[in-house]
Amino acid sequence: MKRPEIARGFSTQSVHAGTYHDAETGGACSPVFTSTAFAFPNASAENFYPRYFNTPNQKVICRKIAALERGECALAFGSGMAAISTLLLAHLQPGDHAVFQSDLYGGTVQFVTRELLRLGVEVSWGATQEDFAAALRPETRVLYVESPSNPLLRCVDLRAVAKLGRQHRLLTVVDNTFATPINQNPLTLGIDAVIHSATKYLNGHSDVNAGFVAGAEAVIQRVAATAVNLGGMLDAQACAQVERGMKTLALRVERHNANAVAIARFLAEHRLVRQVNYPGLSSHPDHETAAAQMRGFGGMLSFEFHDSRLIDVSLTHLRLIMPALSLGGVESLICVPSRTTHRTLTPAQREGAGIRDGLVRLSVGIEDVEDLIGDLDHAFSSATKATR
Ligand SMILES: *Cc1c(COP(=O)(O)O)cnc(C)c1O
């Protein structure tokens, strides 16, 4: 029973897109094919093998993310970093030049500085549209950005990035992990490739490491040719977990969005808080850019205390929100970027990047927002008493 894939709304696609319809049993869920050996030739005369990125459960989640991101196809990886490294290694040669946004995910920065440079790829960093344009050289091949970025939630104009890429024949790449396909679809804005750490919102339950690259067939085919050699695939069981997680993506993201807006407003009005960084607030420097390319503003925000001494005491008084790295799960997590994600930068580098010691990052979960605000309120008042 093969049913045609029709373009539908995001909630419908989260649930249905890509499902493997099991003709024998009529089961509602995709069966899990754990085999690493498949009889040759199988029904489609394709040699299935997990490291060839072509097994049934890999295809299920690739069809789902491709439908949600409005791409032609996708590849599923064992982590976001496997997706990022494979995409970049597939498209860059020694002597090539690539331009990266300066406030990227730390693991991506580390991959660029420790691996790409060693392989003879030249790189430039930039924060704005003007920086990216000024950095271009005849041998530039890739322009790579993240929007919203971590931890200040800065947003770059993705239509402008796509235009620059078309004018100079570059591969444009957007890490869409923070936004999710529910809030933002870079491919429809003209971007060539979208990256996801599916470890975060797509799986959404903080229990699987996975990644995706999505885009046009030509882009993905080139990545697939390298992926087979690097071997960073996702196994069938993990694919099935990611598929289940993604079925509730649209529903979860609606709640993440709504909770984050409410918490951003609560924080913006709080007397202990000096600044809130959330692209949904009109006070955010990139609010207009975000509003022009996002349907919702996501579940990530950061804020700064007037007095950075309040951080430690408030974190110890939280009863619900957990101090932890990572993000995008159903549970709310909080961390201090200057001590965790951006610890390896020098204080001067952090100051230059706008990441002050009083900055706190919050991954807003899908709990009842009254409980989350109550938790913050209680922790803040306890901290005020303790430091008085
Ligand atoms: C976590 C993350 C990654 C890396 O993903 P892993 O699954 O941990 O390898 C890449 N980009 C962003 C924006 C992330 O948050």
Coordinates of C-alpha atoms and ligand atoms in Angstrom, one line a residue:
M1 CA 0.0 0.0 0.0
K2 CA 2.0 3.0 -1.2
R3 CA 0.3 6.3 -0.6
P4 CA 1.5 9.4 -2.4
E5 CA 3.3 12.1 -0.4
I6 CA 1.2 15.3 -0.6
A7 CA 2.4 18.8 0.6
R8 CA 0.4 19.4 3.8
G9 CA 0.7 21.5 7.0
F10 CA 3.7 21.1 9.4
S11 CA 1.8 19.2 12.0
T12 CA 0.4 16.7 9.5
Q13 CA 3.9 16.3 8.0
S14 CA 5.5 15.9 11.4
V15 CA 3.2 13.0 12.0
H16 CA 2.9 11.4 8.6
A17 CA 5.7 12.4 6.2
G18 CA 8.1 9.5 5.3
T19 CA 6.3 6.7 7.2
Y20 CA 7.1 3.3 5.8
H21 CA 3.7 1.7 5.2
D22 CA 3.9 -1.9 6.1
A23 CA 1.7 -3.7 3.6
E24 CA 1.8 -7.0 5.3
T25 CA 0.4 -6.0 8.7
G26 CA -1.1 -2.5 8.0
G27 CA 0.7 -1.3 11.1
A28 CA 0.4 2.5 11.9
C29 CA 4.2 2.9 12.5
S30 CA 7.2 2.2 10.4
P31 CA 8.6 -1.2 11.1
V32 CA 12.2 -1.2 12.4
F33 CA 14.6 -3.0 10.0
T34 CA 17.7 -3.7 12.1
S35 CA 19.4 -5.8 9.4
T36 CA 22.8 -4.9 8.2
A37 CA 22.6 -7.6 5.5
F38 CA 19.8 -7.6 2.9
A39 CA 19.3 -10.3 0.3
F40 CA 20.6 -9.2 -3.1
P41 CA 18.9 -8.1 -5.2
N42 CA 16.2 -6.8 -2.9
A43 CA 12.8 -5.5 -4.2
S44 CA 14.3 -2.2 -5.5
A45 CA 17.6 -3.9 -6.7
E46 CA 19.5 -1.4 -4.5
N47 CA 22.2 -2.8 -2.3
F48 CA 20.9 -1.8 1.2
Y49 CA 23.6 -1.3 3.8
P50 CA 23.5 1.2 6.8
R51 CA 26.8 2.8 5.9
Y52 CA 25.5 3.4 2.3
F53 CA 22.9 5.7 4.0
N54 CA 20.1 3.9 2.1
T55 CA 18.3 1.5 4.6
P56 CA 14.5 1.8 5.1
N57 CA 14.6 3.5 8.5
Q58 CA 17.2 6.0 7.4
K59 CA 15.0 6.8 4.4
V60 CA 11.9 7.3 6.6
I61 CA 13.4 10.1 8.7
C62 CA 15.1 11.6 5.6
R63 CA 11.8 11.8 3.8
K64 CA 10.3 13.4 7.0
I65 CA 13.0 16.1 7.4
A66 CA 13.0 16.8 3.6
A67 CA 9.3 17.3 3.7
L68 CA 9.5 19.6 6.7
E69 CA 12.4 21.6 5.3
R70 CA 10.9 21.8 1.8
G71 CA 14.0 20.1 0.4
E72 CA 14.3 17.5 -2.3
C73 CA 16.2 15.0 -0.1
A74 CA 18.3 14.6 3.1
L75 CA 20.9 12.4 4.8
A76 CA 20.7 11.2 8.4
F77 CA 23.9 11.1 10.5
G78 CA 25.0 9.8 13.9
S79 CA 25.3 13.4 15.2
G80 CA 25.0 17.0 14.2
M81 CA 28.8 17.2 14.0
A82 CA 28.9 14.2 11.6
A83 CA 26.5 16.0 9.4
I84 CA 28.5 19.3 9.5
S85 CA 31.9 17.7 9.1
T86 CA 30.8 15.4 6.2
L87 CA 29.0 18.3 4.4
L88 CA 32.1 20.5 4.6
L89 CA 34.6 17.8 3.7
A90 CA 32.4 16.9 0.7
H91 CA 32.4 20.4 -0.6
L92 CA 35.9 21.7 0.2
Q93 CA 39.4 20.9 -1.2
P94 CA 42.9 22.1 -0.1
G95 CA 43.3 25.6 -1.5
D96 CA 39.6 26.4 -1.3
H97 CA 38.4 29.2 0.9
A98 CA 35.2 29.2 3.1
V99 CA 33.5 32.0 5.1
F100 CA 32.0 31.3 8.5
Q101 CA 29.9 33.3 10.8
S102 CA 31.9 34.1 13.9
D103 CA 29.4 33.1 16.6
L104 CA 28.8 29.5 15.4
Y105 CA 28.2 26.4 17.6
G106 CA 31.5 25.7 19.5
G107 CA 31.9 22.2 18.0
T108 CA 31.7 23.7 14.5
V109 CA 34.3 26.3 15.3
Q110 CA 36.5 23.6 16.7
F111 CA 36.1 21.4 13.6
V112 CA 37.0 24.4 11.3
T113 CA 40.1 25.4 13.3
R114 CA 41.4 21.9 14.2
E115 CA 40.5 19.9 11.1
L116 CA 39.7 22.1 8.1
L117 CA 42.8 24.4 8.5
R118 CA 45.1 21.3 8.8
L119 CA 43.7 20.0 5.5
G120 CA 44.7 23.2 3.7
V121 CA 41.3 24.9 3.5
E122 CA 41.5 28.7 4.2
V123 CA 38.8 30.3 6.2
S124 CA 37.6 33.8 7.1
W125 CA 35.1 34.8 9.9
G126 CA 32.5 37.5 9.9
A127 CA 29.5 38.7 11.8
T128 CA 27.5 40.8 9.3
Q129 CA 26.4 40.7 5.7
E130 CA 29.1 43.3 4.9
D131 CA 31.8 41.1 6.6
F132 CA 30.8 38.1 4.5
A133 CA 30.8 40.1 1.2
A134 CA 34.2 41.6 2.1
A135 CA 35.8 38.2 2.9
L136 CA 35.0 36.7 -0.5
R137 CA 37.8 35.6 -2.7
P138 CA 38.0 34.0 -6.1
E139 CA 38.5 30.6 -4.4
T140 CA 35.7 30.9 -1.9
R141 CA 33.3 27.9 -2.1
V142 CA 31.2 27.9 1.0
L143 CA 29.4 30.5 3.1
Y144 CA 28.2 29.0 6.4
V145 CA 25.9 30.7 9.0
E146 CA 23.7 29.9 12.0
S147 CA 20.5 31.8 12.7
P148 CA 19.4 32.4 15.4
S149 CA 22.9 32.0 16.9
N150 CA 24.2 30.9 20.2
P151 CA 24.0 32.4 22.9
L152 CA 22.9 35.9 21.9
L153 CA 20.3 34.7 19.4
R154 CA 21.6 37.0 16.6
C155 CA 19.8 36.5 13.3
V156 CA 21.3 37.0 9.8
D157 CA 19.2 37.9 6.8
L158 CA 19.1 34.5 5.1
R159 CA 17.7 35.9 1.8
A160 CA 20.7 38.2 1.6
V161 CA 23.1 35.3 2.4
A162 CA 21.4 33.3 -0.4
K163 CA 21.7 36.2 -2.8
L164 CA 25.4 36.6 -2.1
G165 CA 25.9 32.9 -2.6
R166 CA 24.1 32.9 -6.0
Q167 CA 26.1 35.9 -7.2
H168 CA 29.4 34.3 -6.3
R169 CA 28.5 30.6 -7.0
L170 CA 29.0 29.6 -3.3
L171 CA 27.4 26.8 -1.5
T172 CA 25.3 28.5 1.2
V173 CA 24.7 26.5 4.4
V174 CA 22.5 27.3 7.4
D175 CA 22.6 25.5 10.7
N176 CA 18.8 25.5 11.5
T177 CA 19.1 23.7 14.8
F178 CA 17.8 26.5 17.0
A179 CA 14.9 27.5 14.7
T180 CA 13.7 24.1 13.7
P181 CA 11.8 23.6 10.3
I182 CA 8.6 24.6 12.1
N183 CA 9.8 28.2 12.6
Q184 CA 12.1 28.7 9.7
N185 CA 12.8 27.1 6.3
P186 CA 16.2 28.4 4.9
L187 CA 15.8 26.4 1.6
T188 CA 12.7 28.3 0.7
L189 CA 14.7 31.5 1.2
G190 CA 17.2 30.4 -1.4
I191 CA 19.8 28.7 0.9
D192 CA 21.5 25.5 -0.6
A193 CA 21.9 23.2 2.4
V194 CA 20.3 23.0 5.9
I195 CA 22.0 21.4 8.8
H196 CA 20.4 20.0 12.0
S197 CA 21.6 18.6 15.2
A198 CA 18.6 16.3 15.5
T199 CA 19.9 15.7 19.1
K200 CA 18.1 18.9 20.0
Y201 CA 14.5 19.8 18.9
L202 CA 14.0 17.2 16.2
N203 CA 14.3 14.2 18.5
G204 CA 13.3 16.5 21.3
H205 CA 13.7 14.1 24.3
S206 CA 17.4 14.5 25.2
D207 CA 18.0 10.8 24.5
V208 CA 19.5 10.4 21.0
N209 CA 22.5 11.9 19.2
A210 CA 21.7 12.5 15.5
G211 CA 22.1 14.9 12.6
F212 CA 20.7 15.8 9.2
V213 CA 21.8 17.6 6.0
A214 CA 18.9 18.5 3.7
G215 CA 18.8 20.3 0.4
A216 CA 18.5 19.8 -3.4
E217 CA 19.4 16.4 -4.8
A218 CA 22.7 17.5 -6.4
V219 CA 24.0 18.9 -3.1
I220 CA 22.9 15.9 -1.1
Q221 CA 24.4 13.4 -3.7
R222 CA 27.8 15.0 -3.3
V223 CA 27.5 14.8 0.5
A224 CA 26.4 11.2 0.2
A225 CA 29.4 10.2 -1.8
T226 CA 31.7 11.4 1.0
A227 CA 29.5 10.2 3.8
V228 CA 29.9 6.6 2.7
N229 CA 33.7 7.0 3.1
L230 CA 33.5 8.8 6.5
G231 CA 30.9 6.4 7.9
G232 CA 29.0 8.7 10.2
M233 CA 25.6 7.0 9.7
L234 CA 22.7 6.5 12.1
D235 CA 21.5 3.0 13.0
A236 CA 18.0 1.7 12.6
Q237 CA 17.0 1.8 16.3
A238 CA 18.1 5.4 16.6
C239 CA 16.3 6.3 13.3
A240 CA 13.1 4.9 14.8
Q241 CA 13.5 6.9 18.0
V242 CA 14.2 10.1 16.0
E243 CA 11.1 9.3 13.8
R244 CA 8.9 9.0 16.9
G245 CA 10.3 12.2 18.4
M246 CA 9.7 14.1 15.1
K247 CA 6.1 13.1 15.1
T248 CA 5.4 15.6 17.8
L249 CA 7.8 18.3 16.5
A250 CA 5.2 20.9 15.4
L251 CA 3.2 20.5 18.6
R252 CA 6.3 20.7 20.8
V253 CA 7.7 23.7 19.0
E254 CA 4.4 25.6 19.3
R255 CA 4.7 25.2 23.1
H256 CA 8.5 26.0 23.1
N257 CA 7.7 29.2 21.2
A258 CA 4.8 30.3 23.5
N259 CA 6.7 29.5 26.7
A260 CA 9.8 31.3 25.6
V261 CA 7.8 34.5 24.7
A262 CA 6.2 34.5 28.1
I263 CA 9.5 33.9 29.9
A264 CA 11.3 36.6 27.8
R265 CA 8.6 39.1 28.8
F266 CA 8.8 38.1 32.5
L267 CA 12.6 38.5 32.4
A268 CA 12.5 41.8 30.5
E269 CA 10.4 43.3 33.3
H270 CA 12.5 41.9 36.2
R271 CA 14.5 44.4 38.1
L272 CA 17.5 42.0 38.6
V273 CA 17.8 41.5 34.8
R274 CA 19.8 44.0 32.7
Q275 CA 19.1 42.5 29.2
V276 CA 17.1 39.8 27.5
N277 CA 18.2 38.3 24.2
Y278 CA 15.2 36.8 22.4
P279 CA 14.5 37.5 18.7
G280 CA 10.7 37.7 19.4
L281 CA 11.2 40.9 21.6
S282 CA 11.0 44.1 19.7
S283 CA 14.0 45.3 21.8
H284 CA 16.2 42.6 20.1
P285 CA 18.6 44.1 17.5
D286 CA 17.6 41.6 14.9
H287 CA 13.9 41.4 15.6
E288 CA 12.9 42.7 12.2
T289 CA 15.2 40.3 10.4
A290 CA 13.9 37.4 12.5
A291 CA 10.2 38.5 11.9
A292 CA 10.8 38.6 8.1
Q293 CA 12.1 35.0 8.0
M294 CA 10.7 33.1 11.0
R295 CA 7.1 32.0 11.7
G296 CA 7.9 31.6 15.4
F297 CA 10.9 32.7 17.5
G298 CA 11.9 29.5 19.1
G299 CA 12.6 28.2 22.6
M300 CA 16.1 29.5 23.2
L301 CA 16.8 32.8 25.0
S302 CA 19.6 34.3 27.1
F303 CA 19.6 37.0 29.7
E304 CA 22.1 39.0 31.7
F305 CA 21.9 39.9 35.4
H306 CA 22.9 43.4 36.5
D307 CA 25.1 41.6 39.1
S308 CA 26.8 38.5 37.9
R309 CA 27.2 37.3 41.5
L310 CA 23.5 36.5 41.4
I311 CA 24.1 33.6 38.9
D312 CA 25.4 31.0 41.3
V313 CA 22.9 31.6 44.1
S314 CA 20.0 31.6 41.7
L315 CA 21.0 28.5 39.9
T316 CA 21.3 26.6 43.2
H317 CA 17.7 27.7 44.1
L318 CA 16.1 26.4 41.0
R319 CA 13.9 23.3 41.6
L320 CA 12.6 22.6 38.2
I321 CA 14.9 24.1 35.6
M322 CA 18.0 22.0 35.4
P323 CA 21.5 23.4 35.1
A324 CA 22.9 21.5 32.1
L325 CA 24.3 21.8 28.6
S326 CA 22.5 20.8 25.5
L327 CA 19.1 22.2 24.5
G328 CA 15.9 21.6 22.6
G329 CA 14.5 18.8 24.8
V330 CA 11.1 18.8 26.5
E331 CA 12.7 19.8 29.8
S332 CA 14.0 23.3 30.5
L333 CA 17.8 23.6 30.8
I334 CA 19.9 26.5 31.9
C335 CA 23.7 27.2 31.5
V336 CA 26.3 30.0 31.8
P337 CA 28.0 30.3 28.4
S338 CA 31.2 32.0 29.8
R339 CA 31.8 28.9 31.9
T340 CA 30.6 26.2 29.6
T341 CA 30.0 26.6 25.8
H342 CA 32.3 29.6 25.5
R343 CA 34.8 28.7 28.3
T344 CA 37.7 28.2 25.9
L345 CA 37.6 31.8 24.7
T346 CA 39.7 34.4 26.4
P347 CA 37.9 37.0 28.5
A348 CA 38.8 39.6 25.8
Q349 CA 37.3 37.4 23.1
R350 CA 34.2 36.9 25.1
E351 CA 33.8 40.6 25.7
G352 CA 34.3 41.2 22.0
A353 CA 31.6 38.7 21.2
G354 CA 29.3 40.3 23.7
I355 CA 29.3 37.2 26.0
R356 CA 29.6 38.7 29.5
D357 CA 30.1 36.8 32.7
G358 CA 26.6 37.6 33.8
L359 CA 25.0 36.0 30.8
V360 CA 22.7 33.0 31.3
R361 CA 21.3 30.8 28.5
L362 CA 17.9 29.1 28.9
S363 CA 16.5 26.3 26.7
V364 CA 12.8 26.7 27.5
G365 CA 11.0 23.4 27.7
I366 CA 7.4 22.4 27.3
E367 CA 6.4 22.4 30.9
D368 CA 3.6 24.7 32.2
V369 CA 4.9 28.2 31.8
E370 CA 3.5 29.3 35.2
D371 CA 5.7 26.6 36.8
L372 CA 8.8 27.8 34.9
I373 CA 8.2 31.4 35.8
G374 CA 7.5 30.5 39.4
D375 CA 10.8 28.6 39.5
L376 CA 12.8 31.6 38.2
D377 CA 10.9 34.0 40.5
H378 CA 11.6 31.9 43.5
A379 CA 15.3 31.4 42.6
F380 CA 15.7 35.2 42.0
S381 CA 14.1 36.2 45.3
S382 CA 16.2 33.6 47.2
A383 CA 19.3 34.9 45.5
T384 CA 18.5 38.5 46.3
K385 CA 18.1 37.6 50.0
A386 CA 21.3 35.5 50.1
T387 CA 23.4 38.3 48.5
R388 CA 21.9 41.2 50.5
Ligands
LIG1 C1 24.4 20.7 19.3 C2 24.6 21.5 18.1 C3 25.4 21.0 17.1 C4 26.2 19.7 17.2 O1 25.3 18.6 17.2 P1 25.7 17.2 17.9 O2 24.4 16.4 17.7 O3 26.0 17.4 19.4 O4 26.8 16.6 17.2 C5 25.5 21.7 15.9 N1 24.9 22.9 15.8 C6 24.2 23.5 16.8 C7 23.5 24.8 16.6 C8 24.0 22.7 18.0 O5 23.2 23.3 19.0

